[in-house]
Coordinates of C-alpha atoms in Angstrom, one line a residue:
M1 CA 0.0 0.0 0.1
G2 CA 0.9 3.5 -0.4
I3 CA 0.3 7.2 -0.8
D4 CA -2.5 6.8 -3.0
T5 CA -4.5 4.3 -0.8
T6 CA -3.5 6.5 2.1
R7 CA -5.4 9.5 0.3
A8 CA -8.3 7.3 -0.7
I9 CA -8.8 6.3 3.0
L10 CA -8.4 9.7 4.4
G11 CA -11.1 10.8 2.0
D12 CA -13.5 8.3 3.8
L13 CA -12.5 9.3 7.1
I14 CA -13.0 12.9 6.6
G15 CA -16.4 12.1 4.9
F16 CA -17.8 11.0 8.5
P17 CA -18.5 14.1 10.1
S18 CA -17.3 13.0 13.7
V19 CA -17.4 16.2 15.4
S20 CA -17.7 15.8 18.9
S21 CA -20.9 16.7 19.9
Q22 CA -22.2 14.2 17.3
S23 CA -21.9 10.2 17.5
N24 CA -18.6 8.7 16.3
L25 CA -19.7 5.2 15.6
A26 CA -19.8 5.1 12.1
I27 CA -16.1 6.0 11.3
I28 CA -15.1 3.5 14.2
H29 CA -17.1 0.9 12.6
Y30 CA -15.5 1.7 8.9
I31 CA -12.1 1.7 10.9
A32 CA -13.2 -1.8 12.5
D33 CA -14.3 -3.3 8.9
R34 CA -10.7 -2.7 7.7
L35 CA -9.1 -3.7 10.6
E36 CA -11.1 -7.1 10.8
Q37 CA -10.4 -7.7 7.1
A38 CA -6.6 -7.7 7.6
G39 CA -6.9 -10.0 10.2
A40 CA -6.7 -8.1 13.6
E41 CA -8.2 -8.9 16.6
V42 CA -11.0 -5.7 16.9
E43 CA -12.8 -4.4 20.2
V44 CA -15.5 -1.5 19.9
M45 CA -16.1 -0.5 23.4
P46 CA -19.0 1.8 23.5
D47 CA -19.8 4.5 25.9
V48 CA -22.5 4.4 28.7
S49 CA -24.7 6.6 26.0
G50 CA -24.3 3.7 23.4
Q51 CA -23.4 6.7 21.0
K52 CA -19.7 6.7 21.5
A53 CA -17.0 4.2 21.3
N54 CA -13.5 3.3 21.4
L55 CA -11.8 1.1 19.0
F56 CA -8.6 -1.4 20.2
A57 CA -7.3 -3.7 17.9
T58 CA -4.5 -6.2 17.9
F59 CA -2.0 -7.9 15.5
G60 CA 0.2 -10.6 17.1
G61 CA -2.2 -11.8 20.2
A62 CA -2.3 -10.9 23.8
R63 CA 1.4 -11.0 24.9
E64 CA 3.9 -8.9 26.6
G65 CA 5.9 -5.7 24.8
G66 CA 3.1 -4.5 22.8
L67 CA 3.5 -1.2 20.4
V68 CA 0.3 0.8 20.5
L69 CA -0.7 3.3 17.4
S70 CA -3.1 6.0 19.3
G71 CA -5.0 8.4 17.3
H72 CA -8.4 10.1 18.3
S73 CA -11.2 9.9 16.1
D74 CA -13.2 13.1 17.0
V75 CA -12.9 16.4 15.3
V76 CA -13.9 20.1 16.3
P77 CA -16.7 21.9 14.9
V78 CA -16.7 24.1 11.9
T79 CA -19.4 26.6 13.0
D80 CA -18.6 30.0 12.0
Q81 CA -15.3 28.8 9.9
D82 CA -14.9 30.1 6.3
W83 CA -13.8 27.4 4.3
T84 CA -12.6 27.8 0.7
S85 CA -14.3 24.3 0.3
D86 CA -16.6 21.9 2.1
P87 CA -15.0 20.6 5.4
F88 CA -16.4 17.1 5.0
V89 CA -15.3 16.5 1.4
M90 CA -11.7 15.9 1.1
A91 CA -10.1 18.4 -1.4
E92 CA -6.8 18.0 -3.1
R93 CA -4.8 21.6 -4.0
D94 CA -0.8 22.0 -4.4
G95 CA -0.1 18.7 -3.0
R96 CA -2.1 19.2 0.2
L97 CA -5.2 17.6 1.5
Y98 CA -7.8 19.9 2.7
G99 CA -10.6 18.9 5.1
R100 CA -11.7 18.9 9.1
G101 CA -9.5 16.3 10.5
T102 CA -7.0 15.9 7.7
C103 CA -3.9 16.7 10.5
D104 CA -5.8 16.7 13.7
M105 CA -5.5 13.4 13.1
K106 CA -7.3 11.5 10.9
G107 CA -4.2 11.6 8.2
F108 CA -2.3 9.6 11.0
I109 CA -4.9 6.9 11.1
A110 CA -5.2 6.6 7.7
A111 CA -1.9 6.1 7.3
C112 CA -2.0 3.2 9.6
L113 CA -5.1 1.8 7.8
S114 CA -2.8 2.1 4.5
S115 CA 0.0 0.0 6.3
L116 CA -1.8 -3.1 8.0
D117 CA 0.1 -5.6 5.7
T118 CA 3.5 -4.2 6.9
L119 CA 2.0 -3.9 10.5
R120 CA 0.6 -7.3 10.7
E121 CA 4.5 -8.3 9.4
A122 CA 6.0 -6.1 12.2
A123 CA 3.8 -7.8 14.9
K124 CA 5.8 -11.2 14.3
T125 CA 8.5 -9.2 16.4
R126 CA 5.7 -7.5 18.8
P127 CA 2.3 -7.4 19.2
I128 CA 1.1 -4.1 17.1
H129 CA -2.2 -2.5 18.8
F130 CA -4.4 0.1 17.5
A131 CA -6.3 2.4 20.2
F132 CA -8.7 4.7 18.2
T133 CA -10.6 6.9 20.8
H134 CA -13.8 8.9 21.5
D135 CA -13.9 12.7 22.6
E136 CA -10.2 13.6 22.7
E137 CA -11.2 17.4 21.7
V138 CA -13.6 17.7 25.0
G139 CA -11.2 16.1 27.5
C140 CA -9.9 13.3 26.5
L141 CA -12.9 11.1 27.6
G142 CA -12.2 8.0 25.8
A143 CA -8.5 7.6 26.1
Q144 CA -9.5 7.8 30.2
S145 CA -11.8 4.7 30.2
L146 CA -9.6 3.4 27.6
V147 CA -6.5 3.0 29.8
K148 CA -8.4 2.1 32.6
L149 CA -9.5 -1.2 30.8
L150 CA -5.9 -1.8 29.6
A151 CA -4.5 -1.4 33.0
E152 CA -6.6 -4.4 34.5
R153 CA -5.4 -6.6 31.5
P154 CA -2.9 -9.2 32.0
Y155 CA -0.7 -8.4 29.3
K156 CA 0.0 -4.6 28.9
P157 CA 1.1 -2.9 25.9
R158 CA 4.6 -1.3 26.5
L159 CA 5.2 1.4 24.2
C160 CA 2.9 4.0 23.0
I161 CA 3.1 6.5 19.7
I162 CA 0.8 8.8 19.8
G163 CA 0.3 10.5 15.9
E164 CA -0.8 13.9 16.8
P165 CA 0.3 16.4 14.1
T166 CA 4.0 17.5 14.9
S167 CA 5.3 17.7 11.6
M168 CA 6.9 14.3 12.3
Q169 CA 9.2 15.9 14.6
V170 CA 9.4 13.7 17.8
Y171 CA 8.1 15.0 21.2
D172 CA 8.5 13.4 24.6
G173 CA 6.7 15.9 26.7
N174 CA 3.4 17.8 26.7
K175 CA 1.4 19.6 29.6
G176 CA -1.5 18.6 30.9
C177 CA -4.7 20.0 30.7
C178 CA -7.3 20.8 33.7
E179 CA -10.4 22.8 33.6
Y180 CA -12.7 23.9 36.0
T181 CA -16.0 25.8 36.4
V182 CA -16.3 27.0 40.0
H183 CA -19.9 28.0 41.2
F184 CA -20.3 30.9 43.8
E185 CA -24.0 30.8 45.9
G186 CA -24.0 33.8 48.1
R187 CA -26.9 35.6 49.6
P188 CA -28.8 38.7 47.6
G189 CA -29.9 42.0 48.8
H190 CA -29.7 45.9 48.4
S191 CA -26.3 47.1 47.8
S192 CA -26.9 50.0 50.4
A193 CA -26.3 47.2 53.1
P194 CA -23.8 45.0 51.7
D195 CA -23.1 43.5 55.6
K196 CA -26.5 42.0 55.3
G197 CA -25.6 39.9 52.1
V198 CA -22.9 37.8 50.5
N199 CA -21.9 38.9 47.2
A200 CA -20.7 35.9 44.8
V201 CA -19.0 37.8 42.6
E202 CA -16.8 39.5 44.9
Y203 CA -16.0 36.1 46.4
A204 CA -15.4 34.5 42.8
V205 CA -13.0 37.7 42.6
R206 CA -10.8 36.9 45.9
Y207 CA -10.6 33.1 44.4
I208 CA -9.2 34.8 41.3
N209 CA -6.7 36.5 43.3
R210 CA -5.7 33.4 45.0
L211 CA -5.2 31.8 41.7
F212 CA -2.6 34.9 40.7
E213 CA -0.7 34.2 43.9
L214 CA -0.2 30.5 43.0
R215 CA 0.8 31.6 39.2
A216 CA 3.5 33.6 40.8
A217 CA 4.6 30.3 43.3
L218 CA 4.5 28.1 40.1
V219 CA 7.1 30.1 38.6
A220 CA 9.3 29.9 41.3
R221 CA 8.7 25.8 41.4
C222 CA 9.5 25.4 37.9
P223 CA 12.3 23.1 38.0
P224 CA 15.5 24.0 36.4
G225 CA 16.1 23.1 32.7
S226 CA 12.6 22.5 32.2
R227 CA 12.0 21.8 28.0
F228 CA 8.5 23.4 28.2
D229 CA 7.5 26.6 26.6
P230 CA 6.6 28.5 28.8
P231 CA 8.5 26.3 31.0
Q232 CA 6.3 26.4 34.2
T233 CA 2.9 25.4 35.0
T234 CA 0.5 27.9 33.8
L235 CA -2.8 29.0 34.9
N236 CA -5.5 30.8 33.1
V237 CA -8.9 32.6 34.0
G238 CA -11.0 32.1 31.1
A239 CA -14.6 33.7 31.8
L240 CA -16.4 35.2 35.2
R241 CA -20.4 35.5 35.0
G242 CA -22.4 36.9 37.7
G243 CA -24.5 39.3 39.3
V244 CA -28.1 41.1 38.0
S245 CA -27.7 44.9 38.2
H246 CA -25.6 47.8 39.7
N247 CA -27.6 47.8 43.1
V248 CA -28.0 44.3 43.7
I249 CA -25.8 42.0 45.9
A250 CA -24.6 39.1 43.2
P251 CA -26.1 36.5 44.6
R252 CA -24.6 33.8 42.1
A253 CA -21.2 34.2 40.1
E254 CA -19.6 31.5 37.8
L255 CA -16.0 31.3 37.0
N256 CA -13.9 29.2 34.4
W257 CA -10.5 28.4 34.6
E258 CA -7.6 26.1 33.4
M259 CA -4.1 25.0 34.4
R260 CA -1.7 23.3 32.3
P261 CA 0.7 21.3 34.8
I262 CA 4.0 20.2 33.6
N263 CA 4.0 17.3 36.2
A264 CA 1.7 15.7 38.5
A265 CA 3.4 17.8 41.5
D266 CA 2.2 21.0 40.5
M267 CA -1.1 19.8 39.6
R268 CA -1.7 18.4 43.2
F269 CA 0.1 21.7 44.8
V270 CA -2.5 23.8 43.0
K271 CA -5.5 21.7 43.8
D272 CA -4.3 21.2 47.4
E273 CA -3.7 25.0 47.9
I274 CA -6.8 26.1 46.2
A275 CA -9.1 23.7 48.3
A276 CA -7.6 24.8 51.5
F277 CA -8.3 28.6 50.5
V278 CA -12.2 27.8 49.9
S279 CA -12.6 25.7 53.1
D280 CA -10.5 27.5 55.5
T281 CA -10.8 31.1 54.3
L282 CA -13.7 31.8 51.7
L283 CA -16.3 29.3 53.1
P284 CA -16.4 30.4 56.9
E285 CA -16.6 33.9 56.1
M286 CA -19.5 33.4 53.6
R287 CA -21.4 31.2 55.9
A288 CA -21.1 33.5 59.0
I289 CA -23.6 35.6 57.2
A290 CA -25.3 33.1 55.1
P291 CA -25.1 29.3 56.3
E292 CA -26.7 28.6 53.0
A293 CA -23.8 29.9 50.8
G294 CA -21.6 27.7 49.0
I295 CA -18.6 27.4 46.6
A296 CA -18.8 24.0 44.3
T297 CA -16.3 23.1 41.6
E298 CA -17.1 21.4 38.3
I299 CA -14.4 19.2 37.2
V300 CA -14.9 19.8 33.3
G301 CA -12.0 17.6 32.5
E302 CA -8.6 16.3 33.9
V303 CA -5.9 15.0 31.8
V304 CA -2.2 14.6 33.0
G305 CA 0.4 15.4 30.7
L306 CA 3.3 13.2 29.1
E307 CA 6.4 14.2 31.7
P308 CA 9.9 14.1 29.8
M309 CA 12.0 11.1 31.2
D310 CA 15.6 10.2 30.7
E311 CA 14.4 6.6 29.7
N312 CA 11.6 6.3 27.2
S313 CA 12.0 3.5 25.1
A314 CA 9.0 4.5 22.6
R315 CA 11.1 7.9 22.0
D316 CA 14.1 5.5 21.1
L317 CA 12.1 3.7 18.9
V318 CA 10.8 6.4 17.0
F319 CA 14.5 8.1 16.7
A320 CA 15.4 4.7 14.9
L321 CA 12.2 4.9 12.7
T322 CA 12.8 8.4 11.7
G323 CA 16.4 8.8 12.0
Q324 CA 16.2 11.8 14.3
N325 CA 18.0 12.6 17.7
H326 CA 16.1 15.4 19.5
A327 CA 12.9 15.5 21.2
G328 CA 10.7 18.4 22.1
C329 CA 8.3 19.2 24.5
V330 CA 4.8 21.0 23.4
A331 CA 2.3 23.1 25.2
F332 CA -0.7 21.5 23.8
N333 CA -2.4 18.5 25.3
T334 CA -2.8 14.9 23.8
E335 CA -3.8 11.5 25.3
A336 CA 0.0 10.5 25.8
G337 CA 0.3 11.1 29.4
L338 CA -2.8 8.8 30.1
F339 CA -0.9 6.0 28.7
Q340 CA 2.3 7.2 30.8
A341 CA 0.3 6.8 33.7
I342 CA -0.5 3.5 33.4
G343 CA 3.2 2.4 33.0
M344 CA 3.9 2.8 29.4
D345 CA 6.2 4.7 27.5
A346 CA 4.8 7.1 25.2
V347 CA 6.0 9.4 22.4
I348 CA 4.4 11.8 20.2
C349 CA 5.3 12.0 16.3
G350 CA 2.6 12.5 13.5
P351 CA 1.8 14.1 10.0
G352 CA 0.8 17.5 9.9
S353 CA 1.4 21.0 11.8
I354 CA -0.5 21.9 14.9
E355 CA -0.7 25.2 13.4
Q356 CA -3.3 24.1 10.8
A357 CA -5.6 22.2 13.3
H358 CA -9.0 23.7 14.7
K359 CA -8.9 26.1 11.6
A360 CA -10.7 26.8 8.4
D361 CA -8.9 25.0 5.5
E362 CA -7.1 22.7 7.8
F363 CA -4.7 20.2 5.6
V364 CA -2.1 17.9 5.7
S365 CA 0.4 17.7 2.9
L366 CA 1.6 14.4 1.1
D367 CA 4.7 14.8 1.7
Q368 CA 3.8 14.7 5.4
L369 CA 1.7 11.4 4.9
S370 CA 4.5 10.0 3.0
Q371 CA 6.9 10.5 5.9
C372 CA 4.3 9.0 8.3
L373 CA 4.3 5.6 5.9
N374 CA 8.0 5.6 6.1
M375 CA 8.1 5.6 9.7
L376 CA 5.5 2.7 9.5
E377 CA 7.1 0.6 7.0
R378 CA 10.2 0.7 9.2
L379 CA 8.4 -0.9 12.1
G380 CA 8.7 -4.4 10.2
E381 CA 12.5 -4.1 10.3
A382 CA 12.6 -2.7 14.1
R383 CA 13.8 -5.2 16.7

């Protein structure tokens, strides 16, 4: 198989509008059919809604030492984007393939599916697994459930290549992504008597100020030689909504914020510090006036990052496959850290550039797909 087959498969994949808000079952069953026809053992794993599913497939049987090729099947919406052509009908122009998901990350999936003969041969050396997930774009929900199942199995894969768009460069680290919505419930009243109410917006602002203090602490906590850009764990306040009028004590407020941790220790540090501030300071003050007052935190998503390690067999394998000898770190989140968290070595390397992801006229070049095919072809030679 080669670039022509990859192009054709990618066209099929783009034709499935697998936006995260919709079902991904059609694209998962398409992938499952191709894998089954090639002789793979295929598991389709529906979620509790029955409208989404992960796929896990294997060449080479259940034994130690397996390698996972991982990608997500969902894409971001095209709403309010000005596309030159239909985003769900692949178009080719000047050596580029355009369509939603071409680089993020159906191009990698297409390359895997067009390389099944090679990968089946490579499975004589080590098992080759395929993990194609749902809802990566909205919190890596599919991968979180998948790794829990893998962790419980007697034979767990050892290595994982996540084919996110890196222009086929090797990355052995990415920051995590933790998103929260905090709901503040106060007590309304007339603004002329502020001591008789609990202003939810004011307490939300104090919460934000504590986040800003922690932001400074995270700079001080940054380990020397961090390869991330920026090097430290970051915090962002995305939105604050609340109140009803100029002269009414705000009864409710809602705060959206996120953290991008460089390691699990920073993630715990921020969560513990902000939880202590809420329980020891904010809530006692609020409830001294209004016992019904409260602060509730909704976890929108918590995904650990891929922490760079001195020893990483997945990275070293991709070095051997691509001829590279340097790995970088990225600030965007991937599913890689979830595989690392269950004891696997993981690396990120795939066709296309993150600069095209999520934008109108998203594309992947034929040259990038060819480089990916070459990497997969060489898996049969690796020992």
